[in-house]
Every structure is written in C-alpha cells, then in structure tokens.
mmCIF file of C-alpha atoms and ligand atoms in Angstrom:
data_model
loop_
_atom_site.group_PDB
_atom_site.id
_atom_site.type_symbol
_atom_site.label_atom_id
_atom_site.label_comp_id
_atom_site.label_asym_id
_atom_site.label_seq_id
_atom_site.Cartn_x
_atom_site.Cartn_y
_atom_site.Cartn_z
ATOM 1 C CA MET H 1 0.000 0.000 0.000
ATOM 2 C CA GLN H 2 2.948 2.268 0.661
ATOM 3 C CA GLN H 3 4.247 1.402 -2.770
ATOM 4 C CA ILE H 4 0.910 2.481 -4.304
ATOM 5 C CA GLU H 5 1.170 5.838 -2.536
ATOM 6 C CA ALA H 6 4.672 6.247 -3.971
ATOM 7 C CA TYR H 7 3.395 5.509 -7.481
ATOM 8 C CA LYS H 8 0.645 8.118 -7.028
ATOM 9 C CA LYS H 9 3.211 10.784 -6.113
ATOM 10 C CA GLU H 10 5.362 9.773 -9.067
ATOM 11 C CA ILE H 11 2.395 10.068 -11.454
ATOM 12 C CA GLU H 12 1.427 13.499 -10.098
ATOM 13 C CA ALA H 13 4.950 14.722 -10.865
ATOM 14 C CA LEU H 14 5.052 13.323 -14.407
ATOM 15 C CA PRO H 15 5.521 15.875 -17.225
ATOM 16 C CA VAL H 16 3.068 14.324 -19.703
ATOM 17 C CA THR H 17 2.608 16.997 -22.403
ATOM 18 C CA ASP H 18 2.729 15.253 -25.745
ATOM 19 C CA ALA H 19 1.670 12.052 -27.464
ATOM 20 C CA LYS H 20 5.053 10.423 -26.928
ATOM 21 C CA SER H 21 5.221 10.837 -23.160
ATOM 22 C CA LEU H 22 1.534 9.918 -22.906
ATOM 23 C CA GLU H 23 2.196 6.635 -24.685
ATOM 24 C CA GLU H 24 5.182 5.949 -22.406
ATOM 25 C CA TYR H 25 2.903 6.494 -19.422
ATOM 26 C CA ARG H 26 0.218 4.188 -20.816
ATOM 27 C CA ILE H 27 2.702 1.363 -21.395
ATOM 28 C CA LYS H 28 4.347 1.736 -17.968
ATOM 29 C CA TYR H 29 1.127 1.835 -15.882
ATOM 30 C CA LEU H 30 -1.795 0.563 -17.988
ATOM 31 C CA GLY H 31 -0.093 -1.832 -20.409
ATOM 32 C CA THR H 32 -0.509 -5.633 -20.261
ATOM 33 C CA LYS H 33 2.837 -5.837 -18.474
ATOM 34 C CA GLY H 34 2.217 -2.568 -16.644
ATOM 35 C CA ILE H 35 2.276 -1.717 -12.945
ATOM 36 C CA VAL H 36 -1.511 -1.853 -12.447
ATOM 37 C CA LYS H 37 -1.725 -5.397 -13.788
ATOM 38 C CA ALA H 38 1.286 -6.442 -11.719
ATOM 39 C CA LEU H 39 -0.259 -5.079 -8.498
ATOM 40 C CA MET H 40 -3.540 -6.863 -9.280
ATOM 41 C CA ALA H 41 -1.583 -10.083 -9.482
ATOM 42 C CA GLU H 42 -0.268 -9.436 -5.946
ATOM 43 C CA MET H 43 -3.812 -9.933 -4.600
ATOM 44 C CA LYS H 44 -3.267 -13.692 -4.236
ATOM 45 C CA ASN H 45 -0.336 -13.056 -1.852
ATOM 46 C CA VAL H 46 -2.382 -10.827 0.457
ATOM 47 C CA ALA H 47 -3.646 -12.325 3.717
ATOM 48 C CA ASN H 48 -7.395 -13.047 3.684
ATOM 49 C CA ASP H 49 -8.346 -10.481 6.329
ATOM 50 C CA GLN H 50 -6.583 -7.717 4.437
ATOM 51 C CA LYS H 51 -7.878 -8.622 0.983
ATOM 52 C CA LYS H 52 -10.867 -6.282 1.215
ATOM 53 C CA ALA H 53 -8.809 -3.225 2.215
ATOM 54 C CA PHE H 54 -6.132 -3.918 -0.385
ATOM 55 C CA GLY H 55 -8.790 -4.440 -3.054
ATOM 56 C CA GLN H 56 -10.283 -1.042 -2.301
ATOM 57 C CA VAL H 57 -6.944 0.774 -2.460
ATOM 58 C CA MET H 58 -6.060 -1.135 -5.593
ATOM 59 C CA ASN H 59 -9.329 -0.156 -7.315
ATOM 60 C CA GLU H 60 -8.858 3.494 -6.430
ATOM 61 C CA PHE H 61 -5.338 3.396 -7.806
ATOM 62 C CA LYS H 62 -6.554 1.803 -11.047
ATOM 63 C CA GLN H 63 -9.235 4.467 -11.505
ATOM 64 C CA PHE H 64 -6.686 7.170 -10.645
ATOM 65 C CA THR H 65 -4.230 6.003 -13.332
ATOM 66 C CA GLU H 66 -7.001 5.637 -15.927
ATOM 67 C CA ALA H 67 -8.453 9.083 -15.171
ATOM 68 C CA LYS H 68 -4.994 10.628 -15.464
ATOM 69 C CA TYR H 69 -4.570 8.923 -18.818
ATOM 70 C CA GLU H 70 -7.896 10.263 -20.160
ATOM 71 C CA ASN H 71 -7.099 13.738 -18.858
ATOM 72 C CA TRP H 72 -3.651 13.830 -20.424
ATOM 73 C CA LYS H 73 -5.023 12.412 -23.666
ATOM 74 C CA ASP H 74 -7.269 15.456 -23.982
ATOM 75 C CA ILE H 75 -4.389 17.837 -23.255
ATOM 76 C CA ALA H 76 -2.020 16.152 -25.717
ATOM 77 C CA GLY H 77 -4.797 16.140 -28.345
ATOM 78 C CA ASN H 78 -5.513 19.827 -27.834
ATOM 79 C CA GLY H 79 -1.810 20.544 -28.030
ATOM 80 C CA ALA H 80 -1.722 18.982 -31.498
ATOM 81 C CA ALA H 81 -4.797 20.974 -32.504
ATOM 82 C CA SER H 82 -3.311 24.265 -31.346
ATOM 83 C CA ALA H 83 -0.134 23.505 -33.315
ATOM 84 C CA VAL H 84 -2.289 23.292 -36.444
ATOM 85 C CA ALA H 85 -3.985 26.587 -35.582
ATOM 86 C CA ASP H 86 -0.538 28.244 -35.457
ATOM 87 C CA ILE H 87 0.021 27.663 -39.197
ATOM 88 C CA ASP H 88 -0.352 30.869 -41.167
ATOM 89 C CA THR H 89 -2.134 29.749 -44.317
ATOM 90 C CA SER H 90 -1.629 33.145 -45.941
ATOM 91 C CA LEU H 91 2.139 32.541 -46.249
ATOM 92 C CA PRO H 92 3.397 31.431 -49.683
ATOM 93 C CA GLY H 93 3.831 27.640 -49.781
ATOM 94 C CA ASP H 94 6.963 25.630 -50.526
ATOM 95 C CA PRO H 95 7.169 25.275 -54.315
ATOM 96 C CA LEU H 96 6.615 21.749 -55.668
ATOM 97 C CA PRO H 97 9.437 20.636 -57.960
ATOM 98 C CA LEU H 98 8.103 21.154 -61.484
ATOM 99 C CA GLY H 99 8.967 18.635 -64.171
ATOM 100 C CA SER H 100 9.612 19.534 -67.779
ATOM 101 C CA ARG H 101 8.699 18.079 -71.133
ATOM 102 C CA HIS H 102 11.492 16.358 -72.990
ATOM 103 C CA PRO H 103 12.686 18.483 -75.958
ATOM 104 C CA ILE H 104 11.816 15.619 -78.342
ATOM 105 C CA SER H 105 8.259 15.595 -76.957
ATOM 106 C CA LEU H 106 8.023 19.370 -77.347
ATOM 107 C CA MET H 107 9.006 19.133 -81.013
ATOM 108 C CA ARG H 108 6.807 16.085 -81.675
ATOM 109 C CA ASN H 109 3.766 17.754 -80.081
ATOM 110 C CA LYS H 110 4.318 20.888 -82.155
ATOM 111 C CA MET H 111 4.473 18.814 -85.349
ATOM 112 C CA ILE H 112 1.330 16.858 -84.438
ATOM 113 C CA GLU H 113 -0.480 20.079 -83.628
ATOM 114 C CA ILE H 114 0.303 21.594 -87.055
ATOM 115 C CA PHE H 115 -0.854 18.502 -88.975
ATOM 116 C CA SER H 116 -3.941 18.107 -86.811
ATOM 117 C CA ARG H 117 -5.094 21.503 -88.080
ATOM 118 C CA LEU H 118 -5.148 19.944 -91.571
ATOM 119 C CA GLY H 119 -7.276 17.056 -90.326
ATOM 120 C CA PHE H 120 -4.534 14.496 -89.711
ATOM 121 C CA ALA H 121 -5.231 12.067 -86.857
ATOM 122 C CA VAL H 122 -2.479 10.367 -84.843
ATOM 123 C CA ALA H 123 -1.905 6.623 -85.396
ATOM 124 C CA ASP H 124 0.340 4.290 -83.407
ATOM 125 C CA GLY H 125 1.834 0.849 -83.945
ATOM 126 C CA PRO H 126 4.317 -1.701 -82.565
ATOM 127 C CA GLU H 127 8.041 -1.006 -82.248
ATOM 128 C CA ILE H 128 8.792 -4.731 -82.523
ATOM 129 C CA GLU H 129 7.629 -5.569 -86.027
ATOM 130 C CA ASP H 130 7.681 -8.436 -88.491
ATOM 131 C CA ASP H 131 9.624 -8.329 -91.744
ATOM 132 C CA PHE H 132 6.482 -7.938 -93.873
ATOM 133 C CA HIS H 133 5.213 -4.746 -92.218
ATOM 134 C CA ASN H 134 8.638 -3.120 -91.926
ATOM 135 C CA PHE H 135 10.103 -4.045 -95.340
ATOM 136 C CA THR H 136 8.288 -6.322 -97.748
ATOM 137 C CA ALA H 137 4.924 -4.540 -97.813
ATOM 138 C CA LEU H 138 6.788 -1.278 -98.426
ATOM 139 C CA ASN H 139 8.142 -2.569 -101.720
ATOM 140 C CA LEU H 140 11.427 -3.564 -100.059
ATOM 141 C CA PRO H 141 11.560 -7.302 -100.790
ATOM 142 C CA GLU H 142 14.329 -9.495 -99.404
ATOM 143 C CA HIS H 143 17.722 -8.756 -101.010
ATOM 144 C CA HIS H 144 16.582 -5.246 -102.014
ATOM 145 C CA PRO H 145 19.724 -3.052 -101.800
ATOM 146 C CA ALA H 146 17.832 -0.290 -99.945
ATOM 147 C CA ARG H 147 17.547 -2.663 -96.967
ATOM 148 C CA ASP H 148 21.279 -2.235 -96.372
ATOM 149 C CA MET H 149 20.712 1.415 -95.420
ATOM 150 C CA GLN H 150 18.226 0.317 -92.787
ATOM 151 C CA ASP H 151 20.161 -2.359 -90.917
ATOM 152 C CA THR H 152 18.460 -2.958 -87.581
ATOM 153 C CA PHE H 153 18.251 -5.295 -84.568
ATOM 154 C CA TYR H 154 16.603 -8.702 -84.838
ATOM 155 C CA VAL H 155 14.845 -10.700 -82.122
ATOM 156 C CA GLN H 156 16.758 -13.920 -81.457
ATOM 157 C CA GLN H 157 13.699 -16.090 -80.707
ATOM 158 C CA ASN H 158 12.183 -15.296 -84.072
ATOM 159 C CA PRO H 159 14.349 -14.028 -86.948
ATOM 160 C CA ASP H 160 11.213 -12.617 -88.602
ATOM 161 C CA TRP H 161 10.896 -10.058 -85.796
ATOM 162 C CA LEU H 162 12.921 -6.864 -85.728
ATOM 163 C CA LEU H 163 12.964 -3.399 -84.213
ATOM 164 C CA ARG H 164 11.248 -1.201 -86.779
ATOM 165 C CA THR H 165 13.530 1.010 -88.858
ATOM 166 C CA HIS H 166 10.834 3.617 -89.554
ATOM 167 C CA THR H 167 7.258 4.331 -88.515
ATOM 168 C CA SER H 168 6.078 3.234 -91.988
ATOM 169 C CA ASN H 169 4.934 -0.055 -90.474
ATOM 170 C CA VAL H 170 2.032 1.919 -88.995
ATOM 171 C CA GLN H 171 1.115 3.116 -92.510
ATOM 172 C CA ILE H 172 0.860 -0.520 -93.632
ATOM 173 C CA ARG H 173 -1.171 -1.545 -90.580
ATOM 174 C CA GLU H 174 -3.565 1.377 -91.014
ATOM 175 C CA MET H 175 -4.014 0.722 -94.746
ATOM 176 C CA GLU H 176 -4.664 -2.968 -94.047
ATOM 177 C CA LYS H 177 -7.660 -1.973 -91.931
ATOM 178 C CA GLY H 178 -9.280 -0.943 -95.217
ATOM 179 C CA LYS H 179 -11.002 2.190 -93.923
ATOM 180 C CA LEU H 180 -10.567 4.920 -96.535
ATOM 181 C CA PRO H 181 -9.957 7.809 -96.874
ATOM 182 C CA LEU H 182 -6.946 7.858 -94.527
ATOM 183 C CA ARG H 183 -5.351 11.006 -93.193
ATOM 184 C CA ILE H 184 -2.908 10.210 -90.391
ATOM 185 C CA VAL H 185 0.432 11.140 -88.862
ATOM 186 C CA MET H 186 2.567 8.544 -87.138
ATOM 187 C CA PRO H 187 5.055 9.749 -84.547
ATOM 188 C CA GLY H 188 7.269 7.190 -82.832
ATOM 189 C CA ARG H 189 10.616 5.689 -81.931
ATOM 190 C CA VAL H 190 12.630 3.796 -84.540
ATOM 191 C CA TYR H 191 15.881 1.823 -84.533
ATOM 192 C CA ARG H 192 18.952 1.441 -86.730
ATOM 193 C CA ASN H 193 22.136 -0.533 -86.286
ATOM 194 C CA GLU H 194 24.299 2.608 -86.273
ATOM 195 C CA THR H 195 27.414 3.530 -84.369
ATOM 196 C CA VAL H 196 26.406 5.925 -81.591
ATOM 197 C CA SER H 197 28.023 9.347 -81.993
ATOM 198 C CA ALA H 198 27.208 13.031 -81.512
ATOM 199 C CA ARG H 199 25.345 12.969 -84.852
ATOM 200 C CA SER H 200 23.663 9.563 -84.975
ATOM 201 C CA HIS H 201 22.154 7.071 -82.559
ATOM 202 C CA CYS H 202 20.860 3.496 -82.638
ATOM 203 C CA PHE H 203 17.394 4.806 -81.856
ATOM 204 C CA PHE H 204 15.693 8.061 -82.751
ATOM 205 C CA HIS H 205 12.250 9.470 -83.498
ATOM 206 C CA GLN H 206 10.282 10.054 -86.658
ATOM 207 C CA ILE H 207 6.978 11.444 -87.681
ATOM 208 C CA GLU H 208 5.408 10.228 -90.891
ATOM 209 C CA GLY H 209 2.247 11.300 -92.639
ATOM 210 C CA LEU H 210 -0.096 9.474 -94.988
ATOM 211 C CA TYR H 211 -3.068 10.699 -96.997
ATOM 212 C CA ILE H 212 -5.004 8.284 -99.180
ATOM 213 C CA ASP H 213 -8.201 9.093 -101.035
ATOM 214 C CA GLU H 214 -9.516 9.340 -104.582
ATOM 215 C CA ASN H 215 -7.744 11.995 -106.683
ATOM 216 C CA VAL H 216 -4.960 12.842 -104.224
ATOM 217 C CA SER H 217 -2.201 14.486 -106.271
ATOM 218 C CA PHE H 218 1.359 15.716 -105.906
ATOM 219 C CA ALA H 219 -0.085 19.240 -105.660
ATOM 220 C CA ASP H 220 -1.855 18.171 -102.429
ATOM 221 C CA LEU H 221 1.434 16.828 -101.122
ATOM 222 C CA LYS H 222 3.262 20.106 -101.816
ATOM 223 C CA GLN H 223 0.493 22.229 -100.368
ATOM 224 C CA THR H 224 0.406 20.168 -97.160
ATOM 225 C CA LEU H 225 4.169 20.374 -96.710
ATOM 226 C CA TYR H 226 4.312 24.102 -97.546
ATOM 227 C CA PHE H 227 1.732 24.700 -94.851
ATOM 228 C CA PHE H 228 3.759 22.621 -92.405
ATOM 229 C CA VAL H 229 7.098 24.373 -92.941
ATOM 230 C CA GLN H 230 5.517 27.824 -92.841
ATOM 231 C CA GLU H 231 3.837 27.030 -89.530
ATOM 232 C CA MET H 232 6.995 25.406 -88.238
ATOM 233 C CA TYR H 233 9.698 27.792 -89.463
ATOM 234 C CA GLY H 234 7.877 31.008 -90.402
ATOM 235 C CA LYS H 235 5.879 32.380 -93.339
ATOM 236 C CA ASN H 236 8.904 33.559 -95.323
ATOM 237 C CA ILE H 237 10.817 30.290 -95.234
ATOM 238 C CA LYS H 238 12.453 29.331 -98.551
ATOM 239 C CA VAL H 239 11.768 25.757 -99.628
ATOM 240 C CA ARG H 240 12.939 23.503 -102.441
ATOM 241 C CA PHE H 241 12.015 20.019 -103.642
ATOM 242 C CA ARG H 242 14.675 17.704 -105.060
ATOM 243 C CA PRO H 243 13.821 14.521 -106.970
ATOM 244 C CA SER H 244 14.849 11.457 -104.979
ATOM 245 C CA TYR H 245 14.315 7.730 -104.744
ATOM 246 C CA PHE H 246 12.458 5.663 -102.149
ATOM 247 C CA PRO H 247 11.186 2.152 -102.888
ATOM 248 C CA PHE H 248 7.762 2.909 -101.382
ATOM 249 C CA THR H 249 6.955 6.147 -103.263
ATOM 250 C CA GLU H 250 6.849 7.108 -106.963
ATOM 251 C CA PRO H 251 7.674 9.867 -107.753
ATOM 252 C CA SER H 252 9.784 10.643 -104.687
ATOM 253 C CA ALA H 253 11.282 13.894 -103.476
ATOM 254 C CA GLU H 254 13.278 15.377 -100.660
ATOM 255 C CA MET H 255 12.395 18.719 -99.228
ATOM 256 C CA ASP H 256 14.984 21.269 -98.108
ATOM 257 C CA ILE H 257 14.509 24.488 -96.206
ATOM 258 C CA GLU H 258 16.840 27.462 -96.215
ATOM 259 C CA CYS H 259 19.479 26.994 -93.520
ATOM 260 C CA GLN H 260 18.183 28.589 -90.326
ATOM 261 C CA ILE H 261 21.709 29.237 -89.069
ATOM 262 C CA CYS H 262 23.315 31.101 -92.008
ATOM 263 C CA HIS H 263 20.125 31.945 -93.993
ATOM 264 C CA GLY H 264 21.565 30.627 -97.243
ATOM 265 C CA ALA H 265 25.101 31.990 -96.998
ATOM 266 C CA GLY H 266 26.619 28.582 -96.180
ATOM 267 C CA CYS H 267 27.901 27.300 -92.830
ATOM 268 C CA SER H 268 29.172 24.113 -91.238
ATOM 269 C CA ILE H 269 25.655 22.987 -90.189
ATOM 270 C CA CYS H 270 24.379 23.025 -93.803
ATOM 271 C CA LYS H 271 27.727 21.828 -95.197
ATOM 272 C CA ARG H 272 28.153 25.163 -97.069
ATOM 273 C CA THR H 273 25.068 24.537 -99.234
ATOM 274 C CA GLY H 274 22.728 27.029 -97.581
ATOM 275 C CA TRP H 275 20.035 24.317 -97.442
ATOM 276 C CA LEU H 276 18.932 21.823 -94.801
ATOM 277 C CA GLU H 277 17.268 18.568 -95.770
ATOM 278 C CA ILE H 278 14.236 18.097 -93.534
ATOM 279 C CA LEU H 279 12.042 15.380 -95.014
ATOM 280 C CA GLY H 280 11.444 12.738 -97.654
ATOM 281 C CA CYS H 281 8.119 12.390 -99.439
ATOM 282 C CA GLY H 282 6.332 11.132 -102.512
ATOM 283 C CA MET H 283 3.240 9.530 -103.963
ATOM 284 C CA VAL H 284 2.550 6.110 -102.430
ATOM 285 C CA HIS H 285 3.853 3.416 -104.818
ATOM 286 C CA PRO H 286 1.039 1.377 -106.467
ATOM 287 C CA ASN H 287 2.767 -1.826 -105.276
ATOM 288 C CA VAL H 288 2.425 -0.656 -101.661
ATOM 289 C CA LEU H 289 -1.293 0.031 -102.149
ATOM 290 C CA THR H 290 -1.736 -3.384 -103.748
ATOM 291 C CA ASN H 291 0.137 -5.051 -100.859
ATOM 292 C CA CYS H 292 -2.469 -3.518 -98.535
ATOM 293 C CA ASN H 293 -5.451 -4.556 -100.684
ATOM 294 C CA ILE H 294 -6.141 -1.006 -101.910
ATOM 295 C CA ASP H 295 -7.006 -0.575 -105.593
ATOM 296 C CA PRO H 296 -4.286 1.701 -107.081
ATOM 297 C CA ASN H 297 -6.540 2.471 -110.056
ATOM 298 C CA LYS H 298 -9.116 4.027 -107.779
ATOM 299 C CA TYR H 299 -7.052 5.468 -104.923
ATOM 300 C CA THR H 300 -3.890 7.539 -104.782
ATOM 301 C CA GLY H 301 -2.051 8.990 -101.853
ATOM 302 C CA PHE H 302 1.030 10.733 -100.623
ATOM 303 C CA ALA H 303 3.361 9.992 -97.745
ATOM 304 C CA PHE H 304 6.140 11.890 -96.038
ATOM 305 C CA GLY H 305 8.513 11.282 -93.166
ATOM 306 C CA MET H 306 11.025 13.236 -91.150
ATOM 307 C CA GLY H 307 13.264 12.827 -88.162
ATOM 308 C CA ILE H 308 12.398 14.692 -84.966
ATOM 309 C CA GLU H 309 15.907 14.823 -83.485
ATOM 310 C CA ARG H 310 17.519 17.083 -86.085
ATOM 311 C CA PRO H 311 14.947 19.906 -86.019
ATOM 312 C CA THR H 312 15.102 19.740 -82.210
ATOM 313 C CA LEU H 313 18.902 20.056 -82.249
ATOM 314 C CA LEU H 314 18.599 23.077 -84.540
ATOM 315 C CA LYS H 315 15.779 24.750 -82.638
ATOM 316 C CA TYR H 316 17.453 24.584 -79.227
ATOM 317 C CA GLY H 317 21.076 24.788 -80.370
ATOM 318 C CA ILE H 318 21.983 21.332 -79.012
ATOM 319 C CA ASN H 319 25.220 19.887 -80.415
ATOM 320 C CA ASP H 320 25.070 16.229 -79.341
ATOM 321 C CA ILE H 321 22.198 13.818 -80.083
ATOM 322 C CA ARG H 322 23.254 11.569 -77.174
ATOM 323 C CA LEU H 323 22.099 14.206 -74.671
ATOM 324 C CA PHE H 324 18.500 13.312 -75.537
ATOM 325 C CA SER H 325 18.725 9.840 -73.992
ATOM 326 C CA GLU H 326 21.173 10.279 -71.113
ATOM 327 C CA ASN H 327 18.533 11.385 -68.596
ATOM 328 C CA ASP H 328 20.802 14.085 -67.231
ATOM 329 C CA VAL H 329 18.497 16.382 -65.243
ATOM 330 C CA ARG H 330 20.909 19.299 -65.724
ATOM 331 C CA PHE H 331 20.130 19.047 -69.440
ATOM 332 C CA LEU H 332 16.411 18.284 -69.075
ATOM 333 C CA ARG H 333 15.748 21.064 -66.536
ATOM 334 C CA GLN H 334 16.690 23.643 -69.166
ATOM 335 C CA PHE H 335 13.390 22.910 -70.926
ATOM 336 C CA THR H 336 11.160 23.589 -67.910
ATOM 337 C CA SER H 337 9.537 26.621 -69.510
ATOM 338 C CA ALA H 338 10.275 25.757 -73.163
ATOM 339 C CA VAL H 339 7.430 25.426 -75.657
HETATM 340 ZN ZN1 ZN Q 1 23.931 27.126 -92.995
#
C-alpha cells in the first residue's frame, strides 16, 4: 500500500505533455505488463483479512491512473490541434518541384499540332515488327539493296521479328484496316544498327504522314508540306524540292529548307550549301497500295517522313544527339519553360 502511494506521487509529478510521453505512461502503468496489472496479481499473496482493504486501495489506484490517462489524452490532443492553428495559411507555400517536357516531346507535339489543323489524326503501332510490315509490304523485298541502309536489330527467338527502322509499319497496318480515306500522322521511336556518336544514334524518333483518297495528287502533297514548314519555321521560309528515290513512293522527293543558321550563306551545319534537308516524301507506290489490298486504279495517296531529333537540335542549339537519352536532369531542366 505504501508502494501504491509512492506511485501516485510519481504520477502526479510526471511531465506528460505530448503524445510520446503519454504513450510511455500508458505502457508503464496501464499496459498488459504494466504496474496496475502487476499489483492486481499481488492480490493472491495478500492475507485473507486484508484482501478487502487492499482491493479497495487497488481499485482506487486503477481508476486514478485511468483518469490521469484520459485527462492527459485530452491535453495532448488539444496541443496537437493548437499547433495546427498556429500555421499561417496566408504565407506562400513551398514550391513543388516542377517537371519539364522532354525536348523531343516538345518538337513532336508541335508537329502533331500543325498537322492536326489539316485534319490528320495520330496513329500508333508496334516497335517490334515483323519483316512484312517493316520491309516487304513497303516494296522492299528481301535482297533489295535499300535494306542495307536500314540495318536494324533482330529478335533472337524469331528471326522474322525486328525493331522497326521507320514508322512506316504503322502506314501498312492502317491501310490494311481498309477504312478509306486515310489522313494520319505517325510519330514514334525507330531503330537502326548505327554507331552511336554526336550525330547519330541506334534509336531516334520520326513522324510520318499518310493521306489516301480518290484523286490525291502531288499538288496536295506540296500544299500540305508548304503549310507545315511555314507554320513550323515562319511564313517567309524558302523551300525547295529535289527529286529522290524511295522504294515505297513514286515519284519521290526530298524537301529542303533554307538553312536557319546562315540563312543561305553557307555554314558548317548546312555543309556550305545554304540548305537543310528536312524530309522525304512522294506519292505512295502502287505496289504498296496493292500489298495492302487497296485498288491503285481508284485510290492515290502521298506519304512523307522526317526525323524529330535534327529539327530539335537546330531549334534549341543542341550539339550532341546523345544528350536526348542520357537522362541528365541538368540538361532536361533547361526545358522547364520551353514550348
Ligand atoms: Zn547554314
């Protein structure tokens, strides 16, 4: 009983002010291995004639410790509440770290936005492709010399599978669906077995376009691309078409714009020509239409394709293509407010 009195004094002197000290108190006195339980267990050692008196004191002590706990719980709870009330919500908050769009995404989105104004929808397709959709259907049969320029990576389990060398596989897959007319752009990642350097990489990005309908002509192709370059590079941009060769288009052309660095005078970026090659294009080859079960006597179409990396390098003055895929935040953070 003297011991209980001592505990009471000890409890009265306790500095319980917060949740931590309150919990320490609860464990010490009210826990399953706490003092109250231990004293209750002493009951069996008390002589019979004193059991009643001890029981009374014991009960009082139990109620005392529990009441203290409830009381302190309120105080500790209020303390937490008043801490919240002390926060001045009119102060400016801590800024959240803001991410940034990747420069390739910025350029791709800009390109998509321009073509979407001409009614082009976005189409997507697999990056792991079979030989037919990447080469054969595009008038690039096996042993065609143009395949050498598009060496890529093959999947070991199935030699028919490869990493696509262009987004043209999406053109084939969309044409195969047989829903005409078609007016789509296809942005995406492509792969080539190239030595990685400041100027070339084993993967990069392209955007291609395809328009198939009755009576689509080369004039439509030129008008579409003129609109694109004017929106992209300014109304007064000088443009030229050069005849070219691609297996999947006939006739084929490459489109150059006046060098944006030297404005035609000649510099190292444009190899002293004053022109920058930006895209390849042409009228879809009748063989390609036939491969996709489209009647070339009824339908015609044009297609074009361009890389996204090079215009991005030029626009932001970046001198190494490898920076795009190194995930260096010091590089990426520079585009936080870029559009
Ligand atoms: Zn130049």
